Tab-separated table of N, CA and C in Angstrom:
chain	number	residue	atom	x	y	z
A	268	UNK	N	-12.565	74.196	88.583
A	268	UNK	CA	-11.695	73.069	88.293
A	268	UNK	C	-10.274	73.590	88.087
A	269	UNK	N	-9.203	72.892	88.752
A	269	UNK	CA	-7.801	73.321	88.498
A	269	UNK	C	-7.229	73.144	87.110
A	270	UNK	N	-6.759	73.943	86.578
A	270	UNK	CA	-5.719	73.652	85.160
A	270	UNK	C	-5.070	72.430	85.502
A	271	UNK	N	-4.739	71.349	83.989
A	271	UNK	CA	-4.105	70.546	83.775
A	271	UNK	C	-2.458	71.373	83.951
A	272	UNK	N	-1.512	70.369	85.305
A	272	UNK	CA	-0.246	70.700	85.023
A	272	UNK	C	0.344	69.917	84.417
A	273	UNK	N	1.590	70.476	83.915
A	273	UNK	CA	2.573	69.130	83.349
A	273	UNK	C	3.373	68.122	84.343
A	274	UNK	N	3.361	66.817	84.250
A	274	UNK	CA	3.725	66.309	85.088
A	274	UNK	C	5.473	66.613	85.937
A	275	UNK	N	5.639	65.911	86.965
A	275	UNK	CA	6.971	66.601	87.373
A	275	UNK	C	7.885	65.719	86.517
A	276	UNK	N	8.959	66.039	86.616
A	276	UNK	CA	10.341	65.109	85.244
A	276	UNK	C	10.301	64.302	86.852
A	277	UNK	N	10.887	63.179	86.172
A	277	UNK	CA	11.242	61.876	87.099
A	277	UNK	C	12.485	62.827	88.303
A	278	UNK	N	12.575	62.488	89.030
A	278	UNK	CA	13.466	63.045	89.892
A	278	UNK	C	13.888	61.651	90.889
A	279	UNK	N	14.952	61.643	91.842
A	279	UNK	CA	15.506	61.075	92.478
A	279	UNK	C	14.816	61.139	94.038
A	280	UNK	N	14.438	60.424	94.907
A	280	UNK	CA	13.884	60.755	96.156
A	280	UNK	C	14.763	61.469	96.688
A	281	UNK	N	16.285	61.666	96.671
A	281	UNK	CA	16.996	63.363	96.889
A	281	UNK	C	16.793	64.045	96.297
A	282	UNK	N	16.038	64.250	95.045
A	282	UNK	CA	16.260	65.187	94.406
A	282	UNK	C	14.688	65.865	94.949
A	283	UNK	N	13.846	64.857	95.320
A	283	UNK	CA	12.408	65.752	95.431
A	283	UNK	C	12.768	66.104	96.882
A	284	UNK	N	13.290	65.845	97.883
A	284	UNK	CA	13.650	66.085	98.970
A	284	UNK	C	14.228	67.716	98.420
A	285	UNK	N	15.279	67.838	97.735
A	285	UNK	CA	15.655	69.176	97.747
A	285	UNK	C	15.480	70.162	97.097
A	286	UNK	N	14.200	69.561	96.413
A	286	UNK	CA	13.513	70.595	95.904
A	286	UNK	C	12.521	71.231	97.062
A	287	UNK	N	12.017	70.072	97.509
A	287	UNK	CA	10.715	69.982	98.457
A	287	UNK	C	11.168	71.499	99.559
A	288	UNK	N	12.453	70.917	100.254
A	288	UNK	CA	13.102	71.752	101.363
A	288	UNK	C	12.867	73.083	100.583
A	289	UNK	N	14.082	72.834	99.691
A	289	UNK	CA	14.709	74.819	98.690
A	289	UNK	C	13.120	75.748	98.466
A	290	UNK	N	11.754	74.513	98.589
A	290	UNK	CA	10.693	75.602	98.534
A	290	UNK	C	10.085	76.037	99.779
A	291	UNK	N	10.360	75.629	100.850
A	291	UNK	CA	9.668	75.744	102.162
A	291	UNK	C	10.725	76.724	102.664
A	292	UNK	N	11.907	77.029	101.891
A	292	UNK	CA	12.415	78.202	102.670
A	292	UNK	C	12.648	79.455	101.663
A	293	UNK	N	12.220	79.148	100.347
A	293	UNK	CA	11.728	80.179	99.609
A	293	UNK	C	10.502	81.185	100.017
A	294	UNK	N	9.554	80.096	100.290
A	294	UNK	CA	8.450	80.164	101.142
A	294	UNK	C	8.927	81.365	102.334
A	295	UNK	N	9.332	80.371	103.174
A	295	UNK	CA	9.712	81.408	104.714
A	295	UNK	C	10.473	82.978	104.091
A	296	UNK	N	11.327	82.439	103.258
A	296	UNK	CA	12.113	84.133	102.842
A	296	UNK	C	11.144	85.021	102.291
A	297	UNK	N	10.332	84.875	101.270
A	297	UNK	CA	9.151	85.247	101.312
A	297	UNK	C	8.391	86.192	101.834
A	298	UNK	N	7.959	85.521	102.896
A	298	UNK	CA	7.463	86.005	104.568
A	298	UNK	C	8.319	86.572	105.406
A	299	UNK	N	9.647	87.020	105.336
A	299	UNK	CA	10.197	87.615	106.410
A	299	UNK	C	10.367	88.947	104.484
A	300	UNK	N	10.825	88.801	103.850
A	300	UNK	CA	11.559	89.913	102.623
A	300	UNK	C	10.597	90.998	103.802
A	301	UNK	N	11.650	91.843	103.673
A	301	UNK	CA	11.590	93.640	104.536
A	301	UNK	C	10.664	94.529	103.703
A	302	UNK	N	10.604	94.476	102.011
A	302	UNK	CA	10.155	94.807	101.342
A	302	UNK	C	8.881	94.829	100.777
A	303	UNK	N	8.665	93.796	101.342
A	303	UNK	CA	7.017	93.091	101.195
A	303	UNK	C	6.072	93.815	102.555
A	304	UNK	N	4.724	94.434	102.135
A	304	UNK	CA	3.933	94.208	103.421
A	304	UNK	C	3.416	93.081	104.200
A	305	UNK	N	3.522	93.870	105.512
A	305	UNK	CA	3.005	92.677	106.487
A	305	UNK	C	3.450	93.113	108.120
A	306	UNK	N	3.486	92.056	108.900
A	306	UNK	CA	3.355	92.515	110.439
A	306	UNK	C	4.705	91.900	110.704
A	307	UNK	N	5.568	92.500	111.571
A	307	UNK	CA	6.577	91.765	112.283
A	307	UNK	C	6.286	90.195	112.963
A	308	UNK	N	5.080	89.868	113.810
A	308	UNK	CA	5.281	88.246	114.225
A	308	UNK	C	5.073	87.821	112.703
A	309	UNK	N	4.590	88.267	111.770
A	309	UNK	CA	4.724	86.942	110.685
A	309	UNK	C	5.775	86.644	110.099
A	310	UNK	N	6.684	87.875	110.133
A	310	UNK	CA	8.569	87.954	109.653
A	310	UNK	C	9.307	86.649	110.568
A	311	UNK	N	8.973	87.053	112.077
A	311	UNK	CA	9.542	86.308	113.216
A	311	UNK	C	9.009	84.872	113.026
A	312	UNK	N	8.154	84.693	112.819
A	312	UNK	CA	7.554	83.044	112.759
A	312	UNK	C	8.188	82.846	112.016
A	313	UNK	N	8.328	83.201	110.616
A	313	UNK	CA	9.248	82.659	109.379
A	313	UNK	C	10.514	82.947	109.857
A	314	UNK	N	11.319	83.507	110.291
A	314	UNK	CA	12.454	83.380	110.647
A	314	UNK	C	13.080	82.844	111.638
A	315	UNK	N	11.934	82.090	112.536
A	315	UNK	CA	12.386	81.185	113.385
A	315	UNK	C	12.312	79.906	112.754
A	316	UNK	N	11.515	79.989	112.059
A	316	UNK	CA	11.395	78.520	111.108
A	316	UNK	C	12.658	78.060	110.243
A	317	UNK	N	13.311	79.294	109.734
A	317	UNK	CA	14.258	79.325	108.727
A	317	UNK	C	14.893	77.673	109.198
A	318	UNK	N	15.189	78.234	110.365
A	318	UNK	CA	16.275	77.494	111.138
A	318	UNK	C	16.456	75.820	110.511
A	319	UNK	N	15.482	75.444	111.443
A	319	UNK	CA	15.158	74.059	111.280
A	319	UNK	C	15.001	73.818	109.499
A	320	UNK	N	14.121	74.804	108.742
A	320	UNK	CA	14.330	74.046	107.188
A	320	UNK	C	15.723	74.188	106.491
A	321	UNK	N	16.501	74.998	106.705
A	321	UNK	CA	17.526	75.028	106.804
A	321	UNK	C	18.783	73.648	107.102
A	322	UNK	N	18.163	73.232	108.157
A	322	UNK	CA	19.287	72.199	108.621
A	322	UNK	C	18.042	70.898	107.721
A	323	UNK	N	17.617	70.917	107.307
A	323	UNK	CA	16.323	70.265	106.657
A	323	UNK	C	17.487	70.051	104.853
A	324	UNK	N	17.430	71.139	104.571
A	324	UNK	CA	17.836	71.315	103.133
A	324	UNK	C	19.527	70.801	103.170
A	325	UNK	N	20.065	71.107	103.965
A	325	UNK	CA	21.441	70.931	104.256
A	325	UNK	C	21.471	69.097	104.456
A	326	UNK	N	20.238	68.764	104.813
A	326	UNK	CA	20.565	67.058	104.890
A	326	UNK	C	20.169	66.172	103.726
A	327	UNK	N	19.143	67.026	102.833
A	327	UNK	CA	19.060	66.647	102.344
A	327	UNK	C	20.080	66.904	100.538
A	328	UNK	N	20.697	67.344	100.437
A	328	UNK	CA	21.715	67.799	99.837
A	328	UNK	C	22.987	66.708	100.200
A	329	UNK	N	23.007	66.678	101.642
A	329	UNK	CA	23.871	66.183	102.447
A	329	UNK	C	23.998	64.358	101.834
A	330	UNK	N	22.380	63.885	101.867
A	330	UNK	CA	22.472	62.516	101.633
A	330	UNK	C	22.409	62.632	99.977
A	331	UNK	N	22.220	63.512	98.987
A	331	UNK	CA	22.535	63.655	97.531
A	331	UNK	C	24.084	63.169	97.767
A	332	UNK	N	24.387	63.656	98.172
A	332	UNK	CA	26.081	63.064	97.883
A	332	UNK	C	26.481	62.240	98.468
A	333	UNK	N	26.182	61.721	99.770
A	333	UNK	CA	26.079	60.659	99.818
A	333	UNK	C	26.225	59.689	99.027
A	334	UNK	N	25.052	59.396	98.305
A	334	UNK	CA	24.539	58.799	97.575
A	334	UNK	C	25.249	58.656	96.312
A	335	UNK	N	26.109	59.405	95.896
A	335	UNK	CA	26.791	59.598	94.554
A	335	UNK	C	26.178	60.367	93.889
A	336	UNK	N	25.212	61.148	94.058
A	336	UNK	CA	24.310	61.986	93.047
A	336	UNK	C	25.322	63.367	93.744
A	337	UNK	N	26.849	63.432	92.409
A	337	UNK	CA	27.328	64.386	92.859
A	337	UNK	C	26.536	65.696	91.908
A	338	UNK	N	25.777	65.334	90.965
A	338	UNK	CA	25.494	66.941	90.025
A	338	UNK	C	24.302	66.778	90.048
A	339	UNK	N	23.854	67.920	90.614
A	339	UNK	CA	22.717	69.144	90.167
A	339	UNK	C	22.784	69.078	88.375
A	340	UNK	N	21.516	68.213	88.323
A	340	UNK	CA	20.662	68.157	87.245
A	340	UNK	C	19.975	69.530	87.031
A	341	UNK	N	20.249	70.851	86.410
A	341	UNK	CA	19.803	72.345	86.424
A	341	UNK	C	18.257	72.251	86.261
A	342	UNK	N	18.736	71.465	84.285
A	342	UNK	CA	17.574	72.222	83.632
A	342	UNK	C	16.430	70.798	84.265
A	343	UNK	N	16.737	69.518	84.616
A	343	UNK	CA	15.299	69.133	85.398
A	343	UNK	C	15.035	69.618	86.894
A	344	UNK	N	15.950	69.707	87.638
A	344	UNK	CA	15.243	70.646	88.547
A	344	UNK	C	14.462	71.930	88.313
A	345	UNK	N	14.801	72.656	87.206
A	345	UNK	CA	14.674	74.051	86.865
A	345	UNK	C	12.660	74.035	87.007
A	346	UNK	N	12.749	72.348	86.228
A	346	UNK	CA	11.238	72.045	85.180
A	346	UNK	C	10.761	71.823	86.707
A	347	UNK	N	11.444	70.635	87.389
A	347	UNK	CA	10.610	70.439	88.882
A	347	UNK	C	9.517	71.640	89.701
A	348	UNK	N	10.650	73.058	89.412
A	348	UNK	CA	10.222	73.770	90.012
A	348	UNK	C	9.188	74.454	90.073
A	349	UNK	N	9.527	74.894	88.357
A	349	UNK	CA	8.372	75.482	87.534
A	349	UNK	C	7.188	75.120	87.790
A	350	UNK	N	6.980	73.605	87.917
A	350	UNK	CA	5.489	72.355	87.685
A	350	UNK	C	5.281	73.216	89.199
A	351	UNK	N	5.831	73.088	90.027
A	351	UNK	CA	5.571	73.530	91.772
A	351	UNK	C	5.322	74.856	91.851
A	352	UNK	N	5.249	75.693	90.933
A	352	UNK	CA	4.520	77.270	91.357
A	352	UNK	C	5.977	77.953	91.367
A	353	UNK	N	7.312	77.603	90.921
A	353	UNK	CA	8.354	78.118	91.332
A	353	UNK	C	8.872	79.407	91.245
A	354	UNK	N	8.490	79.666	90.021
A	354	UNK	CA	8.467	81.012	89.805
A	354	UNK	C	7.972	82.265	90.719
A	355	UNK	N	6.363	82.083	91.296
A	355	UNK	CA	5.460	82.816	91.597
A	355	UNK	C	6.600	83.315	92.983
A	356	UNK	N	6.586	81.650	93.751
A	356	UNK	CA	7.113	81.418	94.979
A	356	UNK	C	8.542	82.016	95.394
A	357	UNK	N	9.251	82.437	93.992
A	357	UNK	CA	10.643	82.958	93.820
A	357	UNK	C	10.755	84.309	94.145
A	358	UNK	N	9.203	84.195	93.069
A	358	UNK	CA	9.424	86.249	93.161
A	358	UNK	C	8.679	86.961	94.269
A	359	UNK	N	8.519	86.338	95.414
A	359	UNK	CA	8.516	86.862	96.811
A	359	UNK	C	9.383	87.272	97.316
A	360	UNK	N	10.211	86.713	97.110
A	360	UNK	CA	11.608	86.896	97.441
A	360	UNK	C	12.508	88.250	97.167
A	361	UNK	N	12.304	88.938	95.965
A	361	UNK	CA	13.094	89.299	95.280
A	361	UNK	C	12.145	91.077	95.962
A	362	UNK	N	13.190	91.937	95.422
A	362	UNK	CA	12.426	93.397	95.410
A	362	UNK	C	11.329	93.443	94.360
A	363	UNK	N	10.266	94.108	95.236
A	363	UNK	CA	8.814	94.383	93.884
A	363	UNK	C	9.001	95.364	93.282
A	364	UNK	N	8.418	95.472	92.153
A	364	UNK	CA	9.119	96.881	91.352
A	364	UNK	C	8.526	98.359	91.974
A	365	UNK	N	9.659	99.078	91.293
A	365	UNK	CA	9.291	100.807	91.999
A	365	UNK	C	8.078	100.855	91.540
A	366	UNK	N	7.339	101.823	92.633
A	366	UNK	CA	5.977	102.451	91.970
A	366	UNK	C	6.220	104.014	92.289
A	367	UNK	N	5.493	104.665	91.548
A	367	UNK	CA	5.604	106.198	91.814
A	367	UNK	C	6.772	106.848	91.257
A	368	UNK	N	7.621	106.488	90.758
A	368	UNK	CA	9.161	106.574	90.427
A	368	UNK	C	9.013	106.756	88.989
């Protein structure tokens, strides 16, 4: 059975839009980081993907202002993220620590 999460904070249908995007290319960065093991086509798939989520995140940002939603709400996006695995999904991204050192 899955753990009880905390629910997501109310968000704006831009705002789950750019969260939604900012994780599908956390995701892809992820999968291409140089640092991480793995095979070159799985770098290349994710980095052909970039592309398109990319122009994905950029629209949706794009219609945030639009809209008048000129500020980035931090600390409820921060919580959005968290509830979504954000952390885990972040630290793909980042260098893994030295070993052997």
């Amino acid at each position: 059975m899955l753990p009880e999460l905390p629910p997501l904070p109310a968000l704006t249908r831009a705002e789950a839009e750019l969260i939604d995007r900012y994780l599908e290319i956390v995701d892809l960065l992820g999968r291409v980081n140089p640092a991480r093991p793995g095979d070159t086509y799985r770098s290349l798939r994710a980095a052909q993907a970039l592309v398109g989520k990319a122009v994905a995140l950029r629209d949706a940002v794009t219609l945030m202002h639009r809209r008048g939603e000129t500020e980035l709400h931090a600390e409820t996006l921060a919580r959005a993220l968290r509830v979504l695995d954000g952390e885990r999904r972040t630290a793909r991204v980042t260098l893994p620590p030295r070993t052997g050192h």
